[in-house]
PDB file of C-alpha atoms and ligand atoms in Angstrom:
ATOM      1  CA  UNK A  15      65.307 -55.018 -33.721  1.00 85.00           C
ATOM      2  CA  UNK A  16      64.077 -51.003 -34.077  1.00 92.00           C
ATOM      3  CA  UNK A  17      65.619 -49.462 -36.611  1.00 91.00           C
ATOM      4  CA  UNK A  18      68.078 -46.548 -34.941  1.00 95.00           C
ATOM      5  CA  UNK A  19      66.449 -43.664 -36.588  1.00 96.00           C
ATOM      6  CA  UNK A  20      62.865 -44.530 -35.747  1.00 97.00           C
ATOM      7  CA  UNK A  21      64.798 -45.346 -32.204  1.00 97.00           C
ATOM      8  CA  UNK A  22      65.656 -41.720 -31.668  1.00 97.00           C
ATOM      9  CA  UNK A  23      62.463 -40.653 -33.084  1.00 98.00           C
ATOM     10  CA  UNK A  24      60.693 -42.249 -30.265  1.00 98.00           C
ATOM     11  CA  UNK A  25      62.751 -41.293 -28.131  1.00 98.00           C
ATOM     12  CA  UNK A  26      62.115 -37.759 -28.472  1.00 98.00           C
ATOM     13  CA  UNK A  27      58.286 -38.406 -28.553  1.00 98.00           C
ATOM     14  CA  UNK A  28      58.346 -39.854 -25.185  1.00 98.00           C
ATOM     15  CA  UNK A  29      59.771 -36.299 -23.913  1.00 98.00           C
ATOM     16  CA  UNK A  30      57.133 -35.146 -26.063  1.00 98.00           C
ATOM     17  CA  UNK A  31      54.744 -36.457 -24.273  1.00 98.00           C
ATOM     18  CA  UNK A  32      56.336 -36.536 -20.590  1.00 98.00           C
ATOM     19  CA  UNK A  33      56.816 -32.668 -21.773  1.00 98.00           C
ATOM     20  CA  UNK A  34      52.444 -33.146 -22.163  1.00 98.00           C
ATOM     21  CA  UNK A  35      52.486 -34.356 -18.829  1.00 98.00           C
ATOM     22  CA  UNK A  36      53.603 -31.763 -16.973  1.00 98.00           C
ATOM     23  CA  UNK A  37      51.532 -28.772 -19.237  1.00 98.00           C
ATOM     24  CA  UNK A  38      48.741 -30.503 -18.137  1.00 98.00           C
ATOM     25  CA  UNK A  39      49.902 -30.639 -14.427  1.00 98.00           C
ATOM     26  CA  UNK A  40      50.996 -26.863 -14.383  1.00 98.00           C
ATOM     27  CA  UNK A  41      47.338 -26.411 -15.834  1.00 98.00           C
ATOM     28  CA  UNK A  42      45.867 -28.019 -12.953  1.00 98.00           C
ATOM     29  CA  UNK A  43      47.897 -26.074 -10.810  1.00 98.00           C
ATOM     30  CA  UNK A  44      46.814 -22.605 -11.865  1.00 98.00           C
ATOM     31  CA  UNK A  45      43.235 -23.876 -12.110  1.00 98.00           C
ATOM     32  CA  UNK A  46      43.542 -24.784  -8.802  1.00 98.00           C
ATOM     33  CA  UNK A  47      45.214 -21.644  -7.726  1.00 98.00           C
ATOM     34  CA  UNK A  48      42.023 -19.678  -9.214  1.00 97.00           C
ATOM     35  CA  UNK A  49      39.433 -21.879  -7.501  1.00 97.00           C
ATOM     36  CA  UNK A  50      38.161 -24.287 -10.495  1.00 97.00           C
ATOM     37  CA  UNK A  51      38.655 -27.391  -9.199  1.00 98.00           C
ATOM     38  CA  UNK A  52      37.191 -29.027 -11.402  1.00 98.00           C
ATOM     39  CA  UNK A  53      39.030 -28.047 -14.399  1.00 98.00           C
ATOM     40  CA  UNK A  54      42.171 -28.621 -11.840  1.00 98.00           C
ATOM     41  CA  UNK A  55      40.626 -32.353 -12.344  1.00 98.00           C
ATOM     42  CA  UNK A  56      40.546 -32.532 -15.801  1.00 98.00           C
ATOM     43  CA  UNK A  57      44.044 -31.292 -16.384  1.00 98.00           C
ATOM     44  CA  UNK A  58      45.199 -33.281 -13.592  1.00 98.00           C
ATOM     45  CA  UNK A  59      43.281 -36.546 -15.268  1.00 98.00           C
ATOM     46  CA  UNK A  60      44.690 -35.918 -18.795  1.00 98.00           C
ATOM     47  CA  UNK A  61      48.568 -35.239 -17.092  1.00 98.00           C
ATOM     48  CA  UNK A  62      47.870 -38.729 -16.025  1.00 98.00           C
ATOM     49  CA  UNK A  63      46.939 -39.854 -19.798  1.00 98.00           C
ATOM     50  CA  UNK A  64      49.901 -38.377 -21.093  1.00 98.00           C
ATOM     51  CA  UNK A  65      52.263 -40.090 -18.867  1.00 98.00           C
ATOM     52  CA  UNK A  66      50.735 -43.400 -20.181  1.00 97.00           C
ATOM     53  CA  UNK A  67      51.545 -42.594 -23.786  1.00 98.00           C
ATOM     54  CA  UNK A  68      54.813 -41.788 -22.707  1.00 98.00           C
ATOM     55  CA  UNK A  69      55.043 -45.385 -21.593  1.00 97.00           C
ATOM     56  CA  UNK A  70      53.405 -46.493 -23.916  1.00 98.00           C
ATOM     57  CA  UNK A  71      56.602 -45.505 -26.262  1.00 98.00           C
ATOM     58  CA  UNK A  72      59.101 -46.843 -23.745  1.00 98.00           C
ATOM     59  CA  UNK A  73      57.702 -50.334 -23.341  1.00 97.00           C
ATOM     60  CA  UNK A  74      57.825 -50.575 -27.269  1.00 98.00           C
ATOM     61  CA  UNK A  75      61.177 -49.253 -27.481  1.00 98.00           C
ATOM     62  CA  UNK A  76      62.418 -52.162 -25.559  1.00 97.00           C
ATOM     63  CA  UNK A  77      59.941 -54.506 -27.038  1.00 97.00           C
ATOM     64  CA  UNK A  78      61.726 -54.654 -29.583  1.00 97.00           C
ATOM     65  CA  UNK A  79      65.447 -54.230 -28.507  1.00 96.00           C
ATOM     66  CA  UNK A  80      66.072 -50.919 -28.629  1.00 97.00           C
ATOM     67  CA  UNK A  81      67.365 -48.004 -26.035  1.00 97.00           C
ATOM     68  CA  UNK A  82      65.945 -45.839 -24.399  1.00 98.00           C
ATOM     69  CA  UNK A  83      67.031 -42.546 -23.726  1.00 97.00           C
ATOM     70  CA  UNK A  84      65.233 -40.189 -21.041  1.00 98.00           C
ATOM     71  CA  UNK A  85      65.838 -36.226 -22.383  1.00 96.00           C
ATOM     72  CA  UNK A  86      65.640 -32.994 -20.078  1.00 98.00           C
ATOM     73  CA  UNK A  87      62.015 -31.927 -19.767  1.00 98.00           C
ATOM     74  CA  UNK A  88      61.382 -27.972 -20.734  1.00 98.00           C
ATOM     75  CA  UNK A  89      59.474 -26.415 -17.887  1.00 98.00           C
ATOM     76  CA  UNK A  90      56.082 -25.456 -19.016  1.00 98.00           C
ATOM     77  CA  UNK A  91      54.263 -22.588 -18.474  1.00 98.00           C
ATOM     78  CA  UNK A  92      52.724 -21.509 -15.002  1.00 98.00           C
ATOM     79  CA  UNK A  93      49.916 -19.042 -15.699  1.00 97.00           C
ATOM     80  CA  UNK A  94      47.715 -18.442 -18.307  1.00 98.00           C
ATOM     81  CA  UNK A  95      45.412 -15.479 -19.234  1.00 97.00           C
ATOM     82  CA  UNK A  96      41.657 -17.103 -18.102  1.00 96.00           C
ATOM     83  CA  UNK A  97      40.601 -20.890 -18.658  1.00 96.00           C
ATOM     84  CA  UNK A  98      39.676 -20.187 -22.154  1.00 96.00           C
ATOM     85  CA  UNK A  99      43.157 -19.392 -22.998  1.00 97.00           C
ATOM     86  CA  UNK A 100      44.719 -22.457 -21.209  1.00 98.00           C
ATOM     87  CA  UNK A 101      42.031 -24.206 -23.049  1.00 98.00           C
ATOM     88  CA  UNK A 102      42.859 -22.655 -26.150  1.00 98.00           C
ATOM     89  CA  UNK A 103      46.890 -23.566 -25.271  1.00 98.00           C
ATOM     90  CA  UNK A 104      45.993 -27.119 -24.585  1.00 98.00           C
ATOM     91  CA  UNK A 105      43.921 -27.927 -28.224  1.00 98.00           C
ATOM     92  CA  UNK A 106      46.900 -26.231 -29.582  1.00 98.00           C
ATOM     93  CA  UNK A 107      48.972 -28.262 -28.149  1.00 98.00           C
ATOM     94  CA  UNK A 108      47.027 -31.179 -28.898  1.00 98.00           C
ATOM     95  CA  UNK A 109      47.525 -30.360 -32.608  1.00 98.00           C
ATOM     96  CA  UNK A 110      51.213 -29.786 -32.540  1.00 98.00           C
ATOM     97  CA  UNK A 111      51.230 -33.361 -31.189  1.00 98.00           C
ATOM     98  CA  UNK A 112      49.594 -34.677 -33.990  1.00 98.00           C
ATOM     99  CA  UNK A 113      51.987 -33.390 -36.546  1.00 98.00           C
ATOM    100  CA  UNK A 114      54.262 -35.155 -34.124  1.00 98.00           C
ATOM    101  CA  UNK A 115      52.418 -38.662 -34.390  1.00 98.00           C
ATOM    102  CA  UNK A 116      52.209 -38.133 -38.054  1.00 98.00           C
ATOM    103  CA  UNK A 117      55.842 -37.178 -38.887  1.00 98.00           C
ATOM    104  CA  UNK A 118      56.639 -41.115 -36.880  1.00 98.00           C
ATOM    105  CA  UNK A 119      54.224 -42.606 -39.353  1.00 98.00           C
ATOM    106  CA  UNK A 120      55.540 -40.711 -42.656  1.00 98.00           C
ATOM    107  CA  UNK A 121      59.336 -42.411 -40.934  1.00 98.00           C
ATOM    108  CA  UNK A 122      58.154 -45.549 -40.100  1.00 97.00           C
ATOM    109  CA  UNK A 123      56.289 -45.845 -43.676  1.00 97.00           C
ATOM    110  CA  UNK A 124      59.759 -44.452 -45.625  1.00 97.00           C
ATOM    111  CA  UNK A 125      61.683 -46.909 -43.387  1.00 96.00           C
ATOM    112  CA  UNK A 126      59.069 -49.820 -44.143  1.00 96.00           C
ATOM    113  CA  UNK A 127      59.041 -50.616 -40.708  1.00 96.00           C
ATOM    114  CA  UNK A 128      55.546 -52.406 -40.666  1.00 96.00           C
ATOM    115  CA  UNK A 129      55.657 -52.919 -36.895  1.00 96.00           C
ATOM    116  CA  UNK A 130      56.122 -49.101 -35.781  1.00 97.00           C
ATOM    117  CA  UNK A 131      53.378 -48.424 -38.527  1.00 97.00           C
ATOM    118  CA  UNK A 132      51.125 -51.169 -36.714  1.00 97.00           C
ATOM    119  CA  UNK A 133      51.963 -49.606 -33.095  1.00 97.00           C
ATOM    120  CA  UNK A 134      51.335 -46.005 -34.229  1.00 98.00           C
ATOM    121  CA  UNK A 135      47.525 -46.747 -35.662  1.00 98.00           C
ATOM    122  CA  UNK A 136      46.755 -46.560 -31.943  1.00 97.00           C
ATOM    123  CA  UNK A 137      48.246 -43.058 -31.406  1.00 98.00           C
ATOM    124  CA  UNK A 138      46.765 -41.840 -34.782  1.00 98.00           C
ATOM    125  CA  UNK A 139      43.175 -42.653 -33.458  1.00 97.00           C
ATOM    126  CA  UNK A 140      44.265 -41.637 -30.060  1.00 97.00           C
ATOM    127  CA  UNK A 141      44.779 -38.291 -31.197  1.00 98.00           C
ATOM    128  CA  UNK A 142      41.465 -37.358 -32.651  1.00 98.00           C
ATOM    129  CA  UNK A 143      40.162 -37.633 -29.125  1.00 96.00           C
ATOM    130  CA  UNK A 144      42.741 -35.804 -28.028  1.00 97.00           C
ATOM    131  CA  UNK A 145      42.104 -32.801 -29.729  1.00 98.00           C
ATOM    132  CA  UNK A 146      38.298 -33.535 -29.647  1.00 98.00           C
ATOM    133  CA  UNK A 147      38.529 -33.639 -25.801  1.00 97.00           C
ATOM    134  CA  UNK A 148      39.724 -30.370 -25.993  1.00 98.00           C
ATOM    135  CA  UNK A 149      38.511 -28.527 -28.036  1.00 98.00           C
ATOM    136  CA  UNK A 150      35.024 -29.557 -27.122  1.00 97.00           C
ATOM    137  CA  UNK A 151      35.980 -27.604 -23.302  1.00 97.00           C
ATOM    138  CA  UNK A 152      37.295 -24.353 -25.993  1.00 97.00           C
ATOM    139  CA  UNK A 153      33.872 -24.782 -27.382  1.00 97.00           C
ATOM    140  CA  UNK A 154      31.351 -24.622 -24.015  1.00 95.00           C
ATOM    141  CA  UNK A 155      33.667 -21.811 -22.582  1.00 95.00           C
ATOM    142  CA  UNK A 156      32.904 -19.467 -25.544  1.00 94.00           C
ATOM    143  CA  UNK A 157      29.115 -20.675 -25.467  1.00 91.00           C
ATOM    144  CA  UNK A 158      28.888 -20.506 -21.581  1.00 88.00           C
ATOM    145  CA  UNK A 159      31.395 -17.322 -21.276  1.00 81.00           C
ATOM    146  CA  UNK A 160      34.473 -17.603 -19.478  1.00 76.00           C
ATOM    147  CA  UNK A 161      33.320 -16.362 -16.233  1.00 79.00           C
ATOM    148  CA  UNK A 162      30.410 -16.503 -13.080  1.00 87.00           C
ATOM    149  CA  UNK A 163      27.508 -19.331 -13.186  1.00 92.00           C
ATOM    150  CA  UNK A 164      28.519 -20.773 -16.752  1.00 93.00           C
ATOM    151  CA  UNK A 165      32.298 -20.988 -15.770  1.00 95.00           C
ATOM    152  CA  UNK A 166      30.994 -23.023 -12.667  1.00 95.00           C
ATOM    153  CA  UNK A 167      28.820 -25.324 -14.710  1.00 95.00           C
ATOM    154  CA  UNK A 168      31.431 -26.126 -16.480  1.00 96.00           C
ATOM    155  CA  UNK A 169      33.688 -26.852 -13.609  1.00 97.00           C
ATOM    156  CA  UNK A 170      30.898 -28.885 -11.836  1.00 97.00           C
ATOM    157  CA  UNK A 171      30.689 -30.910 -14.965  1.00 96.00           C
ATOM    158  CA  UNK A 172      35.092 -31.458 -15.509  1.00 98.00           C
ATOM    159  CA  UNK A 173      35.092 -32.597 -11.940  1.00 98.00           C
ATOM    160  CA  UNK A 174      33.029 -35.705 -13.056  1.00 98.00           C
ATOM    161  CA  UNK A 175      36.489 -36.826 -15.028  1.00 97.00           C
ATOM    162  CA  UNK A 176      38.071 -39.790 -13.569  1.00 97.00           C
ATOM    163  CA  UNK A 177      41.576 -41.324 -14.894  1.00 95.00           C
ATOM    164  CA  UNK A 178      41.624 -45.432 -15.017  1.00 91.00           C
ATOM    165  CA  UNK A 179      44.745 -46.827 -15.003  1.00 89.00           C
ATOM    166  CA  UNK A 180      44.724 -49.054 -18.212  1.00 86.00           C
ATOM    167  CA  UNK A 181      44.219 -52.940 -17.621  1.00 76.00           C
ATOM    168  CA  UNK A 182      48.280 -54.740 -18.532  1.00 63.00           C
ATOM    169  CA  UNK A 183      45.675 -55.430 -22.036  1.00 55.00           C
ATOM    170  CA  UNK A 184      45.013 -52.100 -22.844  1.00 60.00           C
ATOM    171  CA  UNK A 185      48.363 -50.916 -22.074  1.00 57.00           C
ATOM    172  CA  UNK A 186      49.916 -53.448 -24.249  1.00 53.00           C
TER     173      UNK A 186
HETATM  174 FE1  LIG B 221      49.730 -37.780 -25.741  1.00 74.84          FE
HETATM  175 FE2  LIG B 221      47.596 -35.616 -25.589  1.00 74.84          FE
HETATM  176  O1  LIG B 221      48.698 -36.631 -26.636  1.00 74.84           O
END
């Protein structure tokens, strides 16, 4: 059985990342709207991510006997200045969730809850891609510039992204 306050701690992650979800999605929309659509793909692949963490937390919520309970989701932003500032937004972002991941592991350690510590090794590593992922984009935007032939480079080379729906193994 979960222990109630790591329950509601959960809970709020998966908004958390539901609430990642749909950043990412209303980043792929305004890429799209501005003709990269290939950074429309990334966003659009990593909204798809995000919703798998979020279920990730659900199906080990009632694993282990606990309720679930689905919050409002904020609406995100719709525009942002260029794609180096949604790029900027989204490692930010990244990092905020994090200190998110890390606050359930300092709970789960103080409530000795060895099985939530287990589960949350995977979002710990998880993370450090996360922000890699996107910073590395931050990164080639201020080498490439955020505009004409190295802004299109860059989107020829995000449209290569492809989102794989984990096997029932890798979602476990
Ligand atoms: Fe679910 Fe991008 O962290």
């Amino acid at each position: 059985m979960i222990n109630k306050n790591i329950q509601n701690a959960i809970n709020d992650q998966i908004n958390a990342e539901t609430y990642s979800s749909y950043l990412y999605l209303s980043m792929s929309a305004y890429f799209n709207s501005i003709n990269l659509p290939g950074f429309a793909n990334w966003m659009k692949c990593q909204a798809q991510e995000e919703l798998i963490h979020a279920m990730k937390f659900f199906d080990f919520v009632n694993e282990r006997g606990g309720d679930v309970t689905l919050k409002a989701i904020d609406g995100p932003p719709t525009s942002w200045d260029s794609p180096a500032h949604a790029f900027e937004e989204a490692y930010k972002h990244e990092q905020k969730v994090t200190s998110l991941i890390n606050a359930l592991v300092d709970l789960a350690i103080a409530e000795r809850d060895h099985a939530s510590s287990s589960f949350l090794q995977w979002f710990v590593n998880e993370q450090v891609e996360e922000e890699a992922s996107a910073n590395d984009v931050v990164q080639r935007l201020k080498l490439a510039g955020d505009k004409g032939g190295g802004l299109f480079m860059i989107d020829r080379e995000l449209a290569t992204r492809t989102f794989v729906y984990p096997t029932a193994t890798q979602t476990a």
